Amino acid sequence: MGFSVGLAGTRCIGILCPPRPRPFQSLLLLLWTLLHCVLGSSAQGPGEWTPWGSWSRCSSSCGRGVSVRSRRCIRLPGEEPCWESGHEYRVCQLPDCPPGAVPFRDLQCALYNGHPVLGTQKTYQWIPFHGAPNQCDLNCLAEGHAFYHSFGRVLDGTPCSPGAQGLCVAGRCLSAGCDGVLGSGALEDRCGRCGGANDSCLFVQRVFRDAGAFAGYWNVTLIPEGARHIRVAHRSRNHLALMGVDGRYVLNGNWEVSPPGTYEAAGTRVVYARAAAPQETLHAAGPTSQDLLLQEPNPGIQFEFWLPRERYGPFQVQTQARGWPVRQPQPREVEARAPIAPPPLMPTLAPGEVGRAGWGRPGVWPVPLTAPPPTDPCPPCPDTRGRAHRLLHYCGSDFVFQARVVGRHRQAQETRYEVHIQLIYKNRWPLRTREYVWAPARCPCPPLAPQQEYLMAIRRLVSPDGTQDRLLLPHAGYARPWSPAEDSRIRLAARRCPV
């Protein structure tokens, strides 16, 4: 079978002849071709990433290390480079290294043992040196000598310092987010969800205002199973008591005063603090694995915790059955109220519940509290409210964390705060649980009150000679009282910083 083709009046014979295009289809094809050519020659915006590849093997043979996965940027002519990074690192956890195993950084320094360096033929034995400014450089000390040498970057997956959680990746010390990805900044919200927005739980807060009719233990509230970020505070000469559902006291039970410290209760650790002034606090990260009962005989006790939404109904039923009025839970945007100083009365708690114990014979009441001494007069601080100020300090800081101020000391023209770090939002270097934060004035702005929680944006300040390494709160910097609303705002600011 054959076919013939002509320029005018084309005729096709046989099965090899394609169907004749209709005029309308030809017009659409022509328009698509012209549009593609015009847009392709003036392409704007970034290119597109290919899907992520598979994760590599762990960088370490035991203990913690990193694995990496990569992707490629596909760009048409005229398009900008892709945003974000083409590599992603995550922590990989292998079985612990055996006792006596040589640390990863020591192995890297030992590679240069017996090799000439520094432009001479002299050789040295090298051991890690941890006093240099950049923790992710391979800084090695010549054994028996008073100098060290930097051999470039350490290998990916090297711990930033002994005992630190951060790992070095591409010359930077990164901490893993709650998703296990290094440098992701992913955080657990108050509900315990990684990257959440505090919308799967409720913020329960109340000030206990009832007064007991006799001295002893007086029921304050039930802390239900599943509660997180529990905080109880009060000011009086009595003592908070905490009891489990089995009727056994965790704190200050059976008319005995417990020392401050950390206690195990309901599957979590309860930190009990008692200041020199008549003030006590309880903190627990949670979640609790069973109910706890709080007892105390003084009105003015403030307590708060976060509770999963599905557990709030049963909690309300249990509370009402005990005859305790409960305030409606606050949404996450509501600011938490400041602690209220209680009157010096001594209510009582029933057995099997948690509260505060009033010590002494019935009818003997504590001495009224004296007013705190007035603070030094200081001029008002500049107004630092607003989203722009928050974003500026978050993106330009080295650390952002939630911390409780446990001490304040003024010396010369500086103020030193001792803080207990509770939650880290951003850190370029490892942090300890207790740190000193310096403010460059006797009247710092913003001022920080002892025993209060703040969200802070902090910078690291190292003196030129390397003798001082401080955490600095700049004048008119970012330090705001912690609240659910401010927590949500700072998480939003983290997403808007330029890469």
Short mmCIF file of C-alpha atoms in Angstrom, two decimals:
data_model
loop_
_atom_site.label_atom_id
_atom_site.label_comp_id
_atom_site.label_asym_id
_atom_site.label_seq_id
_atom_site.Cartn_x
_atom_site.Cartn_y
_atom_site.Cartn_z
CA MET A 1 0.00 0.00 0.00
CA GLY A 2 1.41 3.43 -0.85
CA PHE A 3 0.77 7.08 -0.20
CA SER A 4 1.34 10.39 -1.97
CA VAL A 5 1.92 13.89 -0.57
CA GLY A 6 1.24 17.17 -2.35
CA LEU A 7 1.60 20.79 -1.34
CA ALA A 8 -1.92 21.69 -2.32
CA GLY A 9 -4.90 19.46 -1.76
CA THR A 10 -2.92 16.79 0.08
CA ARG A 11 -4.19 13.25 -0.40
CA CYS A 12 -3.11 10.28 1.73
CA ILE A 13 -3.65 6.65 0.96
CA GLY A 14 -3.14 3.82 3.41
CA ILE A 15 -2.74 3.38 7.11
CA LEU A 16 0.44 5.53 7.39
CA CYS A 17 -1.45 8.71 6.65
CA PRO A 18 -1.99 10.91 9.77
CA PRO A 19 -5.40 12.46 10.30
CA ARG A 20 -5.85 15.88 8.85
CA PRO A 21 -5.72 18.59 11.61
CA ARG A 22 -8.71 20.78 12.01
CA PRO A 23 -8.22 24.57 11.66
CA PHE A 24 -9.25 25.19 15.31
CA GLN A 25 -6.69 22.71 16.66
CA SER A 26 -3.94 24.24 14.52
CA LEU A 27 -4.73 27.68 15.91
CA LEU A 28 -4.51 26.45 19.53
CA LEU A 29 -1.16 24.78 18.81
CA LEU A 30 0.22 27.98 17.30
CA LEU A 31 -0.95 30.10 20.27
CA TRP A 32 0.58 27.67 22.80
CA THR A 33 3.91 27.70 20.95
CA LEU A 34 4.05 31.50 20.85
CA LEU A 35 3.09 31.80 24.53
CA HIS A 36 5.71 29.25 25.57
CA CYS A 37 8.45 31.07 23.66
CA VAL A 38 7.54 34.48 25.13
CA LEU A 39 7.31 33.28 28.74
CA GLY A 40 10.37 31.06 28.49
CA SER A 41 12.57 33.92 27.34
CA SER A 42 11.57 36.13 30.28
CA ALA A 43 11.24 33.59 33.08
CA GLN A 44 11.13 35.15 36.56
CA GLY A 45 11.39 33.86 40.09
CA PRO A 46 13.32 30.92 41.52
CA GLY A 47 13.74 27.51 39.97
CA GLU A 48 12.19 24.34 41.32
CA TRP A 49 13.68 21.63 43.50
CA THR A 50 13.73 18.01 42.57
CA PRO A 51 12.36 15.60 45.21
CA TRP A 52 14.67 14.79 48.12
CA GLY A 53 17.00 11.87 47.66
CA SER A 54 17.41 9.10 50.20
CA TRP A 55 19.23 9.60 53.50
CA SER A 56 22.92 8.69 53.59
CA ARG A 57 24.50 6.32 56.06
CA CYS A 58 25.24 7.65 59.54
CA SER A 59 28.53 9.56 59.81
CA SER A 60 29.42 7.67 62.98
CA SER A 61 29.82 3.97 63.66
CA CYS A 62 28.48 4.30 67.21
CA GLY A 63 26.67 6.89 69.30
CA ARG A 64 25.28 10.01 67.65
CA GLY A 65 26.06 11.16 64.14
CA VAL A 66 24.41 12.80 61.13
CA SER A 67 23.01 11.60 57.86
CA VAL A 68 22.34 13.84 54.87
CA ARG A 69 20.01 13.90 51.91
CA SER A 70 20.21 16.19 48.88
CA ARG A 71 18.12 17.64 46.07
CA ARG A 72 18.89 19.51 42.85
CA CYS A 73 17.69 22.90 41.66
CA ILE A 74 16.18 22.88 38.16
CA ARG A 75 16.31 26.34 36.55
CA LEU A 76 15.17 27.61 33.19
CA PRO A 77 17.18 30.39 31.51
CA GLY A 78 16.55 33.64 33.35
CA GLU A 79 15.30 32.07 36.56
CA GLU A 80 16.88 32.79 39.93
CA PRO A 81 18.54 30.12 42.10
CA CYS A 82 16.21 28.06 44.26
CA TRP A 83 15.49 29.30 47.73
CA GLU A 84 16.56 27.41 50.83
CA SER A 85 19.24 24.72 50.95
CA GLY A 86 19.87 21.72 48.76
CA HIS A 87 21.05 19.63 51.73
CA GLU A 88 19.27 18.52 54.86
CA TYR A 89 20.90 16.89 57.88
CA ARG A 90 19.31 14.84 60.63
CA VAL A 91 20.58 13.19 63.77
CA CYS A 92 21.11 9.43 63.61
CA GLN A 93 21.42 7.49 66.84
CA LEU A 94 23.37 4.24 66.89
CA PRO A 95 24.16 2.05 69.91
CA ASP A 96 26.42 3.74 72.46
CA CYS A 97 30.15 3.53 71.86
CA PRO A 98 31.95 0.95 74.03
CA PRO A 99 33.83 2.16 77.12
CA GLY A 100 37.26 3.50 76.24
CA ALA A 101 36.37 4.33 72.62
CA VAL A 102 38.32 7.26 71.21
CA PRO A 103 36.09 10.34 70.66
CA PHE A 104 35.48 11.46 67.08
CA ARG A 105 37.34 14.78 67.44
CA ASP A 106 40.37 13.04 69.01
CA LEU A 107 40.58 10.73 66.00
CA GLN A 108 40.61 13.68 63.61
CA CYS A 109 43.42 15.43 65.52
CA ALA A 110 45.40 12.19 65.68
CA LEU A 111 45.43 12.00 61.86
CA TYR A 112 48.09 14.75 61.92
CA ASN A 113 50.36 13.03 64.44
CA GLY A 114 53.87 12.64 63.08
CA HIS A 115 53.23 14.83 60.02
CA PRO A 116 55.12 18.12 59.49
CA VAL A 117 52.97 21.23 59.86
CA LEU A 118 53.49 24.98 60.18
CA GLY A 119 56.02 25.02 57.34
CA THR A 120 58.72 23.10 59.25
CA GLN A 121 59.83 19.49 59.41
CA LYS A 122 59.06 19.30 63.10
CA THR A 123 56.23 16.95 64.05
CA TYR A 124 53.87 16.94 67.03
CA GLN A 125 51.27 14.84 68.77
CA TRP A 126 47.89 16.55 68.63
CA ILE A 127 44.95 16.47 71.04
CA PRO A 128 41.67 18.47 70.83
CA PHE A 129 41.67 22.05 72.09
CA HIS A 130 38.23 23.34 73.18
CA GLY A 131 39.15 26.93 74.05
CA ALA A 132 39.17 28.37 70.52
CA PRO A 133 36.35 30.68 69.34
CA ASN A 134 34.88 28.43 66.61
CA GLN A 135 33.84 25.09 68.05
CA CYS A 136 33.44 23.56 64.60
CA ASP A 137 37.04 24.11 63.52
CA LEU A 138 39.45 21.25 64.11
CA ASN A 139 41.50 23.04 66.75
CA CYS A 140 44.25 20.77 68.06
CA LEU A 141 46.77 21.43 70.84
CA ALA A 142 50.37 20.35 70.37
CA GLU A 143 50.86 17.99 73.29
CA GLY A 144 53.52 19.30 75.67
CA HIS A 145 53.51 22.75 74.04
CA ALA A 146 51.59 25.99 74.64
CA PHE A 147 50.03 26.47 71.20
CA TYR A 148 47.26 25.00 69.09
CA HIS A 149 46.66 24.83 65.36
CA SER A 150 43.43 24.87 63.34
CA PHE A 151 43.30 22.23 60.61
CA GLY A 152 40.10 23.53 59.03
CA ARG A 153 36.61 22.30 59.72
CA VAL A 154 35.79 19.17 61.67
CA LEU A 155 33.92 16.42 59.89
CA ASP A 156 30.14 16.63 59.85
CA GLY A 157 28.61 14.98 62.88
CA THR A 158 31.37 15.97 65.31
CA PRO A 159 29.96 17.15 68.68
CA CYS A 160 30.41 20.89 69.12
CA SER A 161 31.93 20.35 72.56
CA PRO A 162 32.16 17.49 75.07
CA GLY A 163 28.73 16.65 76.43
CA ALA A 164 26.92 19.15 74.17
CA GLN A 165 23.82 18.24 72.20
CA GLY A 166 24.79 20.34 69.17
CA LEU A 167 26.59 18.78 66.19
CA CYS A 168 28.87 20.44 63.65
CA VAL A 169 27.59 20.56 60.07
CA ALA A 170 29.42 22.48 57.34
CA GLY A 171 31.37 24.42 59.96
CA ARG A 172 28.32 25.45 62.01
CA CYS A 173 27.11 24.16 65.37
CA LEU A 174 23.49 23.10 64.92
CA SER A 175 20.94 21.67 67.28
CA ALA A 176 18.27 19.27 66.19
CA GLY A 177 14.66 20.37 66.15
CA CYS A 178 11.91 18.19 67.52
CA ASP A 179 11.71 16.64 64.04
CA GLY A 180 15.31 15.40 64.35
CA VAL A 181 16.52 17.68 61.54
CA LEU A 182 19.57 19.79 62.42
CA GLY A 183 18.99 23.52 62.18
CA SER A 184 15.29 23.17 61.37
CA GLY A 185 14.28 25.15 64.44
CA ALA A 186 11.21 22.95 64.80
CA LEU A 187 9.86 23.17 68.34
CA GLU A 188 7.27 21.36 70.35
CA ASP A 189 4.32 23.55 71.18
CA ARG A 190 2.70 23.63 74.61
CA CYS A 191 0.57 20.65 73.61
CA GLY A 192 3.62 18.47 72.88
CA ARG A 193 3.16 18.52 69.08
CA CYS A 194 6.24 19.09 66.96
CA GLY A 195 5.76 22.29 64.97
CA GLY A 196 2.27 22.77 66.39
CA ALA A 197 0.52 26.05 67.11
CA ASN A 198 -0.93 25.35 70.59
CA ASP A 199 -4.31 24.58 69.03
CA SER A 200 -4.74 20.96 70.17
CA CYS A 201 -4.83 21.77 73.89
CA LEU A 202 -6.32 24.34 76.24
CA PHE A 203 -4.60 26.70 78.67
CA VAL A 204 -6.18 26.26 82.11
CA GLN A 205 -5.42 29.03 84.60
CA ARG A 206 -6.99 29.98 87.90
CA VAL A 207 -6.27 31.82 91.13
CA PHE A 208 -7.48 29.91 94.20
CA ARG A 209 -9.50 32.35 96.31
CA ASP A 210 -11.19 30.13 98.89
CA ALA A 211 -10.07 30.18 102.51
CA GLY A 212 -10.13 27.11 104.74
CA ALA A 213 -12.13 27.08 107.95
CA PHE A 214 -9.41 25.30 109.94
CA ALA A 215 -5.65 24.80 109.91
CA GLY A 216 -4.35 21.87 107.91
CA TYR A 217 -4.58 20.56 104.35
CA TRP A 218 -7.11 22.24 102.07
CA ASN A 219 -7.92 21.08 98.54
CA VAL A 220 -6.91 23.53 95.81
CA THR A 221 -7.20 21.72 92.47
CA LEU A 222 -6.90 18.49 90.60
CA ILE A 223 -4.02 18.38 88.10
CA PRO A 224 -5.35 15.84 85.59
CA GLU A 225 -3.55 13.18 83.65
CA GLY A 226 -2.00 14.53 80.45
CA ALA A 227 -1.28 18.02 81.85
CA ARG A 228 1.81 19.78 80.53
CA HIS A 229 3.83 22.85 81.53
CA ILE A 230 2.41 22.91 85.04
CA ARG A 231 3.15 25.95 87.15
CA VAL A 232 2.01 26.72 90.70
CA ALA A 233 3.07 29.82 92.65
CA HIS A 234 2.11 31.48 95.91
CA ARG A 235 3.43 33.76 98.63
CA SER A 236 2.85 32.88 102.27
CA ARG A 237 4.48 31.13 105.20
CA ASN A 238 2.64 27.88 104.51
CA HIS A 239 3.81 25.11 102.20
CA LEU A 240 2.38 23.63 99.02
CA ALA A 241 1.47 19.95 99.31
CA LEU A 242 1.24 17.53 96.40
CA MET A 243 -0.42 14.13 96.54
CA GLY A 244 -0.79 11.25 94.11
CA VAL A 245 -3.99 9.36 93.38
CA ASP A 246 -2.77 6.54 95.65
CA GLY A 247 -3.00 8.87 98.67
CA ARG A 248 0.76 9.19 99.10
CA TYR A 249 2.27 12.63 99.40
CA VAL A 250 4.98 13.72 96.99
CA LEU A 251 5.72 17.00 98.80
CA ASN A 252 5.14 18.39 102.29
CA GLY A 253 2.85 15.61 103.46
CA ASN A 254 2.11 14.25 106.92
CA TRP A 255 3.07 17.58 108.51
CA GLU A 256 6.67 17.30 107.36
CA VAL A 257 8.40 19.99 105.28
CA SER A 258 10.19 18.71 102.16
CA PRO A 259 13.44 20.33 101.00
CA PRO A 260 13.54 22.17 97.65
CA GLY A 261 14.60 19.97 94.76
CA THR A 262 13.38 17.72 91.97
CA TYR A 263 10.81 15.01 92.70
CA GLU A 264 9.42 12.21 90.54
CA ALA A 265 5.62 12.19 90.36
CA ALA A 266 3.04 10.93 87.86
CA GLY A 267 5.65 10.14 85.22
CA THR A 268 7.25 13.59 85.22
CA ARG A 269 9.75 15.61 87.24
CA VAL A 270 8.41 18.24 89.60
CA VAL A 271 10.82 21.06 90.48
CA TYR A 272 10.01 22.49 93.90
CA ALA A 273 11.59 25.85 94.75
CA ARG A 274 11.36 27.89 97.92
CA ALA A 275 12.82 31.41 97.95
CA ALA A 276 14.22 33.26 100.95
CA ALA A 277 11.10 35.41 100.93
CA PRO A 278 7.91 33.49 101.75
CA GLN A 279 7.39 32.28 98.19
CA GLU A 280 7.15 28.78 96.70
CA THR A 281 6.81 27.47 93.15
CA LEU A 282 6.19 24.13 91.49
CA HIS A 283 7.14 23.45 87.88
CA ALA A 284 6.69 20.30 85.83
CA ALA A 285 7.12 19.81 82.08
CA GLY A 286 4.75 16.84 81.92
CA PRO A 287 2.83 15.18 80.54
CA THR A 288 1.51 13.63 83.74
CA SER A 289 0.69 9.94 83.54
CA GLN A 290 -1.94 10.12 86.30
CA ASP A 291 -3.89 12.67 88.32
CA LEU A 292 -2.24 14.75 91.03
CA LEU A 293 -3.92 16.72 93.82
CA LEU A 294 -2.72 20.12 94.99
CA GLN A 295 -3.35 21.30 98.55
CA GLU A 296 -2.68 24.56 100.38
CA PRO A 297 -4.63 26.62 102.94
CA ASN A 298 -4.06 30.14 101.59
CA PRO A 299 -6.13 32.04 99.04
CA GLY A 300 -4.18 33.63 96.21
CA ILE A 301 -2.48 30.48 94.89
CA GLN A 302 -2.02 30.75 91.15
CA PHE A 303 -1.87 27.57 89.09
CA GLU A 304 -1.85 26.90 85.37
CA PHE A 305 -1.28 24.04 82.96
CA TRP A 306 -2.01 22.97 79.39
CA LEU A 307 -4.48 20.16 78.87
CA PRO A 308 -5.42 18.20 75.70
CA ARG A 309 -8.83 19.27 74.47
CA GLU A 310 -10.28 15.79 74.79
CA ARG A 311 -9.32 15.66 78.49
CA TYR A 312 -10.87 18.97 79.47
CA GLY A 313 -14.44 17.61 79.69
CA PRO A 314 -13.59 14.81 82.17
CA PHE A 315 -11.44 17.26 84.15
CA GLN A 316 -14.36 19.67 84.43
CA VAL A 317 -16.70 16.89 85.57
CA GLN A 318 -14.25 15.73 88.25
CA THR A 319 -13.65 19.27 89.46
CA GLN A 320 -17.33 20.13 89.70
CA ALA A 321 -18.00 16.86 91.52
CA ARG A 322 -15.60 18.04 94.20
CA GLY A 323 -17.39 21.36 94.40
CA TRP A 324 -14.51 23.44 93.00
CA PRO A 325 -15.50 26.20 90.55
CA VAL A 326 -13.29 26.18 87.46
CA ARG A 327 -12.59 29.12 85.22
CA GLN A 328 -13.08 28.49 81.53
CA PRO A 329 -9.82 27.58 79.78
CA GLN A 330 -8.10 30.43 78.04
CA PRO A 331 -7.34 30.29 74.31
CA ARG A 332 -3.68 30.46 73.43
CA GLU A 333 -3.85 34.16 72.47
CA VAL A 334 -4.81 35.25 76.00
CA GLU A 335 -2.02 36.75 78.07
CA ALA A 336 -1.36 34.96 81.36
CA ARG A 337 -2.04 37.13 84.41
CA ALA A 338 0.66 38.17 86.82
CA PRO A 339 0.80 36.30 90.15
CA ILE A 340 -1.44 37.75 92.84
CA ALA A 341 -0.10 38.05 96.37
CA PRO A 342 -2.44 36.09 98.69
CA PRO A 343 -3.81 37.29 102.04
CA PRO A 344 -2.13 35.62 105.03
CA LEU A 345 -4.94 33.16 105.83
CA MET A 346 -4.50 29.42 106.34
CA PRO A 347 -7.11 27.18 104.72
CA THR A 348 -6.97 23.41 105.10
CA LEU A 349 -6.78 20.44 102.70
CA ALA A 350 -8.66 17.18 102.91
CA PRO A 351 -6.73 13.89 102.92
CA GLY A 352 -5.93 12.49 99.50
CA GLU A 353 -5.71 15.87 97.79
CA VAL A 354 -2.95 18.30 96.96
CA GLY A 355 -2.66 21.69 98.54
CA ARG A 356 -0.64 23.70 100.98
CA ALA A 357 -0.16 22.68 104.58
CA GLY A 358 -0.66 25.23 107.37
CA TRP A 359 1.87 24.46 110.06
CA GLY A 360 1.16 25.11 113.74
CA ARG A 361 -1.69 24.69 116.16
CA PRO A 362 -5.30 25.45 115.12
CA GLY A 363 -6.06 29.09 115.65
CA VAL A 364 -2.42 30.20 115.20
CA TRP A 365 -2.10 32.31 112.03
CA PRO A 366 1.04 33.38 110.18
CA VAL A 367 2.51 36.85 110.57
CA PRO A 368 1.33 39.21 107.79
CA LEU A 369 3.87 39.71 105.03
CA THR A 370 5.75 42.97 104.79
CA ALA A 371 5.82 44.90 101.55
CA PRO A 372 8.93 44.37 99.40
CA PRO A 373 11.50 47.16 99.53
CA PRO A 374 11.09 49.80 96.83
CA THR A 375 13.26 49.41 93.77
CA ASP A 376 15.79 51.99 92.66
CA PRO A 377 14.24 54.82 90.64
CA CYS A 378 14.97 54.44 86.95
CA PRO A 379 13.85 56.49 83.95
CA PRO A 380 11.14 54.96 81.74
CA CYS A 381 12.28 52.64 78.97
CA PRO A 382 11.61 53.35 75.28
CA ASP A 383 8.59 51.71 73.70
CA THR A 384 9.73 48.47 72.03
CA ARG A 385 6.40 46.94 71.17
CA GLY A 386 5.44 45.78 67.72
CA ARG A 387 6.08 43.03 65.19
CA ALA A 388 8.98 44.84 63.50
CA HIS A 389 10.93 45.09 66.76
CA ARG A 390 10.32 41.41 67.55
CA LEU A 391 11.39 40.31 64.06
CA LEU A 392 14.51 42.53 64.09
CA HIS A 393 15.82 41.11 67.35
CA TYR A 394 14.86 37.49 66.65
CA CYS A 395 16.65 37.41 63.30
CA GLY A 396 19.69 39.37 64.54
CA SER A 397 20.23 37.45 67.76
CA ASP A 398 22.40 34.44 68.56
CA PHE A 399 19.96 32.94 71.06
CA VAL A 400 16.23 33.12 71.69
CA PHE A 401 14.89 31.27 74.70
CA GLN A 402 12.28 31.19 77.43
CA ALA A 403 13.82 31.57 80.86
CA ARG A 404 12.93 32.26 84.47
CA VAL A 405 14.94 34.97 86.24
CA VAL A 406 16.24 33.41 89.47
CA GLY A 407 18.65 36.16 90.52
CA ARG A 408 19.73 39.73 89.81
CA HIS A 409 22.98 41.47 90.75
CA ARG A 410 23.96 45.05 89.99
CA GLN A 411 27.62 45.97 89.83
CA ALA A 412 29.21 49.16 88.56
CA GLN A 413 27.29 50.08 85.39
CA GLU A 414 26.06 46.58 84.61
CA THR A 415 23.27 44.27 85.69
CA ARG A 416 23.75 40.53 85.76
CA TYR A 417 20.75 38.21 85.67
CA GLU A 418 20.96 34.54 86.56
CA VAL A 419 18.37 32.72 84.43
CA HIS A 420 17.04 29.18 84.30
CA ILE A 421 16.49 28.30 80.63
CA GLN A 422 13.31 26.31 80.04
CA LEU A 423 12.78 26.33 76.27
CA ILE A 424 15.20 27.17 73.42
CA TYR A 425 13.82 28.63 70.20
CA LYS A 426 17.17 29.48 68.57
CA ASN A 427 20.81 28.85 69.47
CA ARG A 428 23.97 29.21 67.43
CA TRP A 429 26.06 27.72 70.25
CA PRO A 430 25.22 25.27 73.02
CA LEU A 431 23.55 26.59 76.17
CA ARG A 432 23.54 25.37 79.74
CA THR A 433 20.40 25.12 81.85
CA ARG A 434 21.67 27.96 84.07
CA GLU A 435 23.28 30.97 82.41
CA TYR A 436 24.20 34.57 83.24
CA VAL A 437 22.68 37.29 81.05
CA TRP A 438 24.30 40.74 81.19
CA ALA A 439 22.56 44.07 80.59
CA PRO A 440 24.80 47.14 80.01
CA ALA A 441 23.31 49.48 82.67
CA ARG A 442 22.27 49.69 86.28
CA CYS A 443 18.79 50.52 84.99
CA PRO A 444 18.50 48.06 82.10
CA CYS A 445 15.84 48.34 79.44
CA PRO A 446 13.76 46.29 79.45
CA PRO A 447 13.99 45.49 83.19
CA LEU A 448 13.58 41.86 84.26
CA ALA A 449 11.84 40.98 87.52
CA PRO A 450 13.11 38.05 89.62
CA GLN A 451 11.01 34.88 89.62
CA GLN A 452 9.27 35.87 86.37
CA GLU A 453 9.44 34.10 82.99
CA TYR A 454 10.48 35.93 79.84
CA LEU A 455 11.11 35.34 76.16
CA MET A 456 14.55 36.84 75.40
CA ALA A 457 16.60 37.54 72.28
CA ILE A 458 20.26 37.43 73.33
CA ARG A 459 23.57 38.12 71.61
CA ARG A 460 26.93 36.53 72.31
CA LEU A 461 29.70 39.01 73.12
CA VAL A 462 33.33 37.84 73.12
CA SER A 463 36.06 40.31 74.12
CA PRO A 464 38.91 40.88 71.60
CA ASP A 465 41.41 39.06 73.79
CA GLY A 466 39.03 36.15 74.31
CA THR A 467 38.99 36.46 78.10
CA GLN A 468 35.27 37.27 78.35
CA ASP A 469 32.43 35.38 76.72
CA ARG A 470 29.03 36.76 77.70
CA LEU A 471 25.36 36.57 76.86
CA LEU A 472 24.18 40.14 76.30
CA LEU A 473 20.68 41.60 76.45
CA PRO A 474 21.04 44.79 74.35
CA HIS A 475 19.59 48.09 75.52
CA ALA A 476 15.97 48.37 74.36
CA GLY A 477 16.24 44.77 73.20
CA TYR A 478 13.65 42.01 73.16
CA ALA A 479 12.64 40.56 76.54
CA ARG A 480 8.94 40.14 77.10
CA PRO A 481 6.93 38.25 79.73
CA TRP A 482 6.13 34.76 78.53
CA SER A 483 2.53 34.15 77.57
CA PRO A 484 0.79 31.81 75.13
CA ALA A 485 0.25 34.72 72.76
CA GLU A 486 3.92 35.80 72.81
CA ASP A 487 4.97 32.17 72.31
CA SER A 488 2.88 32.04 69.11
CA ARG A 489 4.25 35.37 67.91
CA ILE A 490 7.90 34.36 68.38
CA ARG A 491 7.32 31.11 66.48
CA LEU A 492 5.84 33.14 63.62
CA ALA A 493 8.88 35.46 63.64
CA ALA A 494 11.17 32.42 63.29
CA ARG A 495 9.57 31.59 59.93
CA ARG A 496 10.10 35.11 58.55
CA CYS A 497 13.84 35.52 59.05
CA PRO A 498 15.81 35.64 55.77
CA VAL A 499 17.91 32.53 55.11
#
